[in-house]
CSV table of C-alpha atoms in Angstrom, one decimal:
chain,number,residue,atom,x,y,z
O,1,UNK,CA,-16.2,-3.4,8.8
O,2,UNK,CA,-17.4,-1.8,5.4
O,3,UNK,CA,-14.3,-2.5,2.7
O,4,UNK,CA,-12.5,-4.8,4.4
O,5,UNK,CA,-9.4,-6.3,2.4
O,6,UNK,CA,-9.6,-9.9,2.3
O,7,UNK,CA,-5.7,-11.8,2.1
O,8,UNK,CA,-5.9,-15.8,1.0
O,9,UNK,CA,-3.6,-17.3,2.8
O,10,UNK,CA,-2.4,-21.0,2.3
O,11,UNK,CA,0.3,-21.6,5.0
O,12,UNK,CA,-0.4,-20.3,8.4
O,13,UNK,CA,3.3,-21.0,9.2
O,14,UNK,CA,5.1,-19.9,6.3
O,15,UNK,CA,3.2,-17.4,4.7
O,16,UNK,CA,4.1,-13.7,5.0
O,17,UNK,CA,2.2,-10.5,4.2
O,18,UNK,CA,4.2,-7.2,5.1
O,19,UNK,CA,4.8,-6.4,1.7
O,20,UNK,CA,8.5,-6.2,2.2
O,21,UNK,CA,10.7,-7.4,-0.4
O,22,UNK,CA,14.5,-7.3,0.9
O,23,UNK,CA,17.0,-9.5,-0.1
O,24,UNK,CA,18.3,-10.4,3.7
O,25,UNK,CA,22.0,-10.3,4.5
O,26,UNK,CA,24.0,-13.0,5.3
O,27,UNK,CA,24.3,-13.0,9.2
O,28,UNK,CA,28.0,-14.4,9.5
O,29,UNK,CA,30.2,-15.0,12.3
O,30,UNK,CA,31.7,-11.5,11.5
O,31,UNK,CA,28.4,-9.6,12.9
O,32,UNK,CA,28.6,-7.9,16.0
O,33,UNK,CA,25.9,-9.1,18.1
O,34,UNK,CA,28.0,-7.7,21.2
O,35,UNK,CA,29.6,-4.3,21.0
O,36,UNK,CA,32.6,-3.8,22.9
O,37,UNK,CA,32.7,0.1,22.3
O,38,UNK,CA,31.8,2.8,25.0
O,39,UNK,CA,30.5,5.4,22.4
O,40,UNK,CA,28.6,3.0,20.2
O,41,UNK,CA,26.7,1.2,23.7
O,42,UNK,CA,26.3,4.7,24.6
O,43,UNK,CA,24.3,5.9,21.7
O,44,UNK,CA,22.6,2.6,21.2
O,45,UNK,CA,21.1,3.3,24.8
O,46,UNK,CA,19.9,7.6,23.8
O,47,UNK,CA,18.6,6.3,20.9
O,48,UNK,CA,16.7,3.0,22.7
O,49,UNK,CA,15.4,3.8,25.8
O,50,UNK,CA,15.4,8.3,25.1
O,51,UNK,CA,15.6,9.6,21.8
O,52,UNK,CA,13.0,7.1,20.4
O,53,UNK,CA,10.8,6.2,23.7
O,54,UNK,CA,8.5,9.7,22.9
O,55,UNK,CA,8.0,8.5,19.4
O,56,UNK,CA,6.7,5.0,20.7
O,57,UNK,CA,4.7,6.4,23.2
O,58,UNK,CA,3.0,9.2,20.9
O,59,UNK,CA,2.5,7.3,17.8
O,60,UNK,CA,1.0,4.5,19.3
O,61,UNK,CA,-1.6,6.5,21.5
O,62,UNK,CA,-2.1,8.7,18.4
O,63,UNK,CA,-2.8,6.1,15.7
O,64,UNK,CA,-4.1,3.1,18.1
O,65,UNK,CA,-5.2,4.9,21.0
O,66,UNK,CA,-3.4,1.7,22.5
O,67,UNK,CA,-4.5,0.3,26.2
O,68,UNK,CA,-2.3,-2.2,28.1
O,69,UNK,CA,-3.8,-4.7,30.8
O,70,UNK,CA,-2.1,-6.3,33.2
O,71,UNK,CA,1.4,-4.1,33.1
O,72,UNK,CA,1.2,-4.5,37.3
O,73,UNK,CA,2.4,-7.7,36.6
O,74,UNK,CA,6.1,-6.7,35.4
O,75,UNK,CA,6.5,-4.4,38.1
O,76,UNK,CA,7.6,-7.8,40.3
O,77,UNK,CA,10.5,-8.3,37.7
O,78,UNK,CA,11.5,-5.1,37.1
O,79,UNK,CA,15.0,-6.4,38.7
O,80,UNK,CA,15.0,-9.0,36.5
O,81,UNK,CA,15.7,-10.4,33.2
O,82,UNK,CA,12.7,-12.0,31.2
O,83,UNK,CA,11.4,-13.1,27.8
O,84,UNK,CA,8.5,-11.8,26.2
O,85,UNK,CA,6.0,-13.6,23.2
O,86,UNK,CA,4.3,-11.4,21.6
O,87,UNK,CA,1.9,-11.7,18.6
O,88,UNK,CA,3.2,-10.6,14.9
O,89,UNK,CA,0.5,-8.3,13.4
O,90,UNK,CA,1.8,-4.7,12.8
O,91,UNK,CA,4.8,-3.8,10.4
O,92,UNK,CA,6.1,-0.6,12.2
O,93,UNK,CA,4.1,-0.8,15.4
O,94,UNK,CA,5.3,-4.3,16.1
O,95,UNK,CA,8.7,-3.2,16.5
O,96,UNK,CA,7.8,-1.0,19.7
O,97,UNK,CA,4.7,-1.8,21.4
O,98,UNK,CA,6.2,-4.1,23.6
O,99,UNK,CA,8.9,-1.3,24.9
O,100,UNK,CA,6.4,1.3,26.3
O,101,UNK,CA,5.0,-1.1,29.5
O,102,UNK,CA,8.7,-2.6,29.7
O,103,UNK,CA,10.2,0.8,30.5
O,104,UNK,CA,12.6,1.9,31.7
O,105,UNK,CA,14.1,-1.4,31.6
O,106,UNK,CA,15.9,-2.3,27.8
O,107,UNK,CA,13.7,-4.1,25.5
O,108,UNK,CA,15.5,-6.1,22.5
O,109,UNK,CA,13.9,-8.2,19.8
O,110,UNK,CA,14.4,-11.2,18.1
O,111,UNK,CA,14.3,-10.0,14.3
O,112,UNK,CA,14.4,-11.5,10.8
O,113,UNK,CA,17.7,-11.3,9.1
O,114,UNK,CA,15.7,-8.9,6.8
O,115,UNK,CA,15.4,-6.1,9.6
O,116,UNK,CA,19.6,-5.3,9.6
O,117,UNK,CA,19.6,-5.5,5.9
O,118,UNK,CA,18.5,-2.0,5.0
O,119,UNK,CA,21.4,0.0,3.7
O,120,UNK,CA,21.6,3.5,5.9
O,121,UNK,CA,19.4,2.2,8.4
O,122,UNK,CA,20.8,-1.0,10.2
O,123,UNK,CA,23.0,0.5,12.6
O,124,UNK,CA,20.0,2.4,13.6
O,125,UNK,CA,17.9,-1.0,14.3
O,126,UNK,CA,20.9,-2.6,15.7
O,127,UNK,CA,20.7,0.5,18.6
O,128,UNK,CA,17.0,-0.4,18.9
O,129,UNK,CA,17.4,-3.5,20.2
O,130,UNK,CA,17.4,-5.6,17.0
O,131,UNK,CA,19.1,-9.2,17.4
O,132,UNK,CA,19.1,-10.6,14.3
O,133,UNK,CA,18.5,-14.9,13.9
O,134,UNK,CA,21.6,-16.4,12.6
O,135,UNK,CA,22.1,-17.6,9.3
O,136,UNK,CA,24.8,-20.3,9.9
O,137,UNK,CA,26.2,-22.2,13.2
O,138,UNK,CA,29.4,-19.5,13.0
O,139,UNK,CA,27.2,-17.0,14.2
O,140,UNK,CA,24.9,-18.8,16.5
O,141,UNK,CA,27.4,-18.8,19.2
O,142,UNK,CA,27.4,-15.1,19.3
O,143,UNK,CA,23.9,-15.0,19.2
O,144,UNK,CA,23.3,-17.4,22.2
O,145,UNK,CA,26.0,-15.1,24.0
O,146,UNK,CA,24.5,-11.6,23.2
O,147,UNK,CA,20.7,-13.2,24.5
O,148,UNK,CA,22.5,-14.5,27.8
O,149,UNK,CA,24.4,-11.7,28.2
O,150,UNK,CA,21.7,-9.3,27.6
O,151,UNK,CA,19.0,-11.4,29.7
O,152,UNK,CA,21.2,-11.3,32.7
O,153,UNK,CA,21.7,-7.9,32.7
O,154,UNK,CA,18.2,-7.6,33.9
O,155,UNK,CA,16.7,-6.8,30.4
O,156,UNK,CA,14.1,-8.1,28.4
O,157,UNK,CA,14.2,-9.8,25.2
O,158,UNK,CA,11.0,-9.8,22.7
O,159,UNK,CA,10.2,-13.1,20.5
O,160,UNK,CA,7.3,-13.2,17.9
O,161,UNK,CA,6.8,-17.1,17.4
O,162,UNK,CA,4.6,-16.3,14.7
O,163,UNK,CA,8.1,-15.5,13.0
O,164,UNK,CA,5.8,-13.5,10.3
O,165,UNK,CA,3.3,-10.4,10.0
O,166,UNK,CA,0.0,-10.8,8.8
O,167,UNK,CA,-1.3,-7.0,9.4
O,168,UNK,CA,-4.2,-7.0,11.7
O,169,UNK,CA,-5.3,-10.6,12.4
O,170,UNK,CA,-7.4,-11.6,14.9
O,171,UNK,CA,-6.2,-14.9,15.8
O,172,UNK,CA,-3.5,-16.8,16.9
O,173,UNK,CA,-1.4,-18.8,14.5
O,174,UNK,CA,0.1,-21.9,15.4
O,175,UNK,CA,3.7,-21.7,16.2
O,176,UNK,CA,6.8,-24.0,17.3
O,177,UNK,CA,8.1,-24.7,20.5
O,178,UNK,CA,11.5,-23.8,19.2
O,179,UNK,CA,12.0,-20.5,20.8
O,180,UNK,CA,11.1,-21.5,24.1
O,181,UNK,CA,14.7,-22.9,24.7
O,182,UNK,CA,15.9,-19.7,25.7
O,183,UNK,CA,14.0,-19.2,28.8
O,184,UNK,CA,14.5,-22.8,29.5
O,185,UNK,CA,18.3,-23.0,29.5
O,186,UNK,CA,18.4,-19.9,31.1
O,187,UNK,CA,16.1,-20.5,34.0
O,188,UNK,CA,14.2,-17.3,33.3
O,189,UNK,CA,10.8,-16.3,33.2
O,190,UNK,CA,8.3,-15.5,30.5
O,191,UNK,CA,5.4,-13.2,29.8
O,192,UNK,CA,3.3,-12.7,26.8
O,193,UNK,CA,1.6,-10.1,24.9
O,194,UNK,CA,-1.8,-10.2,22.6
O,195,UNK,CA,-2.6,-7.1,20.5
O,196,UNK,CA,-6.4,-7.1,20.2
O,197,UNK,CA,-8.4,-5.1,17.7
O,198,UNK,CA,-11.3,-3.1,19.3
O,199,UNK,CA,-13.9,-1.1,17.6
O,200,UNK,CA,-14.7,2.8,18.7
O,201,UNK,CA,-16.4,6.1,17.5
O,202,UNK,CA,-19.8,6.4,16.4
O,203,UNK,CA,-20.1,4.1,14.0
O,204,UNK,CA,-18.0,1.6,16.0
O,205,UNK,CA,-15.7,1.6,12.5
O,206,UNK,CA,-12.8,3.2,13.9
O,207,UNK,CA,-9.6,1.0,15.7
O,208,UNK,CA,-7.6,0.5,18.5
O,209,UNK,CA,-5.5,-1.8,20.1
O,210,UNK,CA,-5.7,-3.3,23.5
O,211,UNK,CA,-2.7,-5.3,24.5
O,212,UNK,CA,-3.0,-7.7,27.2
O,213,UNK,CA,-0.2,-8.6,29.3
O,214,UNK,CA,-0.1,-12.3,31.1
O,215,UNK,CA,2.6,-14.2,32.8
O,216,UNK,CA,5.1,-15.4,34.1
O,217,UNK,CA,5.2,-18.3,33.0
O,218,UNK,CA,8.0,-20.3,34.7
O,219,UNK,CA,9.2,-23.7,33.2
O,220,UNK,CA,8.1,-27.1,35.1
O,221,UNK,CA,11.7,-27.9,36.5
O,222,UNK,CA,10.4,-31.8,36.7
O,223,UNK,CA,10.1,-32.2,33.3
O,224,UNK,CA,13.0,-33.0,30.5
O,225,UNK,CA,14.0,-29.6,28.4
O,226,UNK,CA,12.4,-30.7,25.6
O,227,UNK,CA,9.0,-31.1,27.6
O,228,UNK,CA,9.6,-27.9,29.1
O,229,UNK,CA,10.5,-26.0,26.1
O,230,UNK,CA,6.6,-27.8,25.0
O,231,UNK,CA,5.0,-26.8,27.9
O,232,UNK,CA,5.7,-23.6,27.6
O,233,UNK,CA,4.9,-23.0,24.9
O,234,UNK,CA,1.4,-24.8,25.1
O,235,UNK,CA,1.0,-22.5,28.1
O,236,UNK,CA,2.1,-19.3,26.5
O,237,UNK,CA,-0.5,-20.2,22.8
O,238,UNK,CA,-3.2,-21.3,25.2
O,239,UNK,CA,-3.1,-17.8,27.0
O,240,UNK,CA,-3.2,-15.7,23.9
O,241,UNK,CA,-5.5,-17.6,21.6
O,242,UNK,CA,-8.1,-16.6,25.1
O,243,UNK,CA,-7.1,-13.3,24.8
O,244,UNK,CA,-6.9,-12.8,21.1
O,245,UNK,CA,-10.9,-13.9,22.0
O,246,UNK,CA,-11.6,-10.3,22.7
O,247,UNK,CA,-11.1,-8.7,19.5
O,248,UNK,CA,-14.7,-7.3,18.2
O,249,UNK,CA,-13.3,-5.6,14.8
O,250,UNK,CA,-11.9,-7.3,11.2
O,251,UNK,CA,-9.8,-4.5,9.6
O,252,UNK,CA,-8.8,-7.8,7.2
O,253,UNK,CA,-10.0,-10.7,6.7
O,254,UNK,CA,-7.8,-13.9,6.2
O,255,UNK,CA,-9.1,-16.9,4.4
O,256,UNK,CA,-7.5,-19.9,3.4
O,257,UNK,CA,-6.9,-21.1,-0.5
């Protein structure tokens, strides 16, 4: 692609490049990963899965003429609660793409502290479904309840294991097995999601996304946790780093210091 941007990189784990700079918020015991008010779960819902779902849908057909393969296979779990991997290369889109095959069922996310820590816009991200990682063990209780809780209600929660953005890459980084403990300890399913980059137009220079969707992915019950949690996840990698394979366009290209 003529005028490429070209990011060096030096930790494929670590490093992150969405240009954010936000001093993230202490996420305490005192946050309200549950809410126990009517009118606040109410709004949280219009603005989720109503207000907000024709903004998803049009912006990402507008700007990335996005396609999604294999959506036919949620329809089986549409009753059902499930965890979704999905990889980390879009600042805004990232934060919706998963929702539009998902729905109607609720879609939440798994977000950097950094996402809640916007003054005047948190408790709108909180309604969208973000669940912010803990910063300390008082808070990780509530967290652990609120994904439970949410789970078996028969909704969906969204984990990027990549844990940063690195705006249009092609590949697959290397993540942990870490945050396949949720699915394990709560005997539930798991799908993934790889945004691919595809060239169109004329001059094949234009982009689009095609998100393939594969799963489920159910944990091998004869194995110890840990093994499962690493199964899993060498399942889940495995699958996208195939599908991340079909990508035919470098908007930027990454290479290491």
């Amino acid at each position: 692609m003529k005028n490429k941007r070209v990011i060096y990189y030096t930790d494929e784990l670590n490093d992150e490049f969405s240009g954010a700079k936000i001093t993230p918020r202490v996420i305490d015991g005192n946050y309200k990963y549950i809410h126990k008010n009517p009118l606040w779960n109410i709004c949280s819902y219009l603005v989720q899965n109503v207000l907000s779902m024709p903004i998803k849908i049009l912006y990402s057909k507008i700007k990335f003429r996005i396609k999604y393969i294999g959506k036919e296979k949620l329809k089986e779990y549409k009753d059902s609660g499930y965890f979704v991997y999905v990889n980390h290369t879009q600042i805004f889109a990232d934060t919706f793409i998963p929702s539009i095959p998902i729905y109607p069922k609720r879609n939440y996310f798994i977000v950097n502290p950094e996402n809640v820590s916007m003054k005047g816009s948190e408790t709108l991200i909180e309604m969208l479904g973000a669940l912010p990682v803990p910063s300390n063990k008082d808070a990780m209780k509530n967290f652990l309840e609120a994904i439970e809780k949410k789970v078996n209600a028969n909704f969906s929660i969204t984990i990027y294991p990549e844990a940063h953005i690195w705006p249009y890459y092609t590949k697959i980084r290397p993540f942990k097995a870490v945050s396949f403990k949720y699915p394990v300890k709560l005997q539930k399913p798991v799908f993934c999601m790889t945004n691919t980059y595809k060239s169109y137009g004329k001059n094949k220079d234009k982009v689009k996304i095609e998100t393939y969707i594969d799963g489920p992915f159910l944990a091998n019950k004869e194995l110890t946790l840990k093994e499962q949690q690493q199964d899993l996840r060498d399942r889940v990698y495995n699958c996208m780093v195939e599908r991340s394979k079909n990508s035919d366009i470098e908007v930027i290209e990454y290479i290491k210091k």
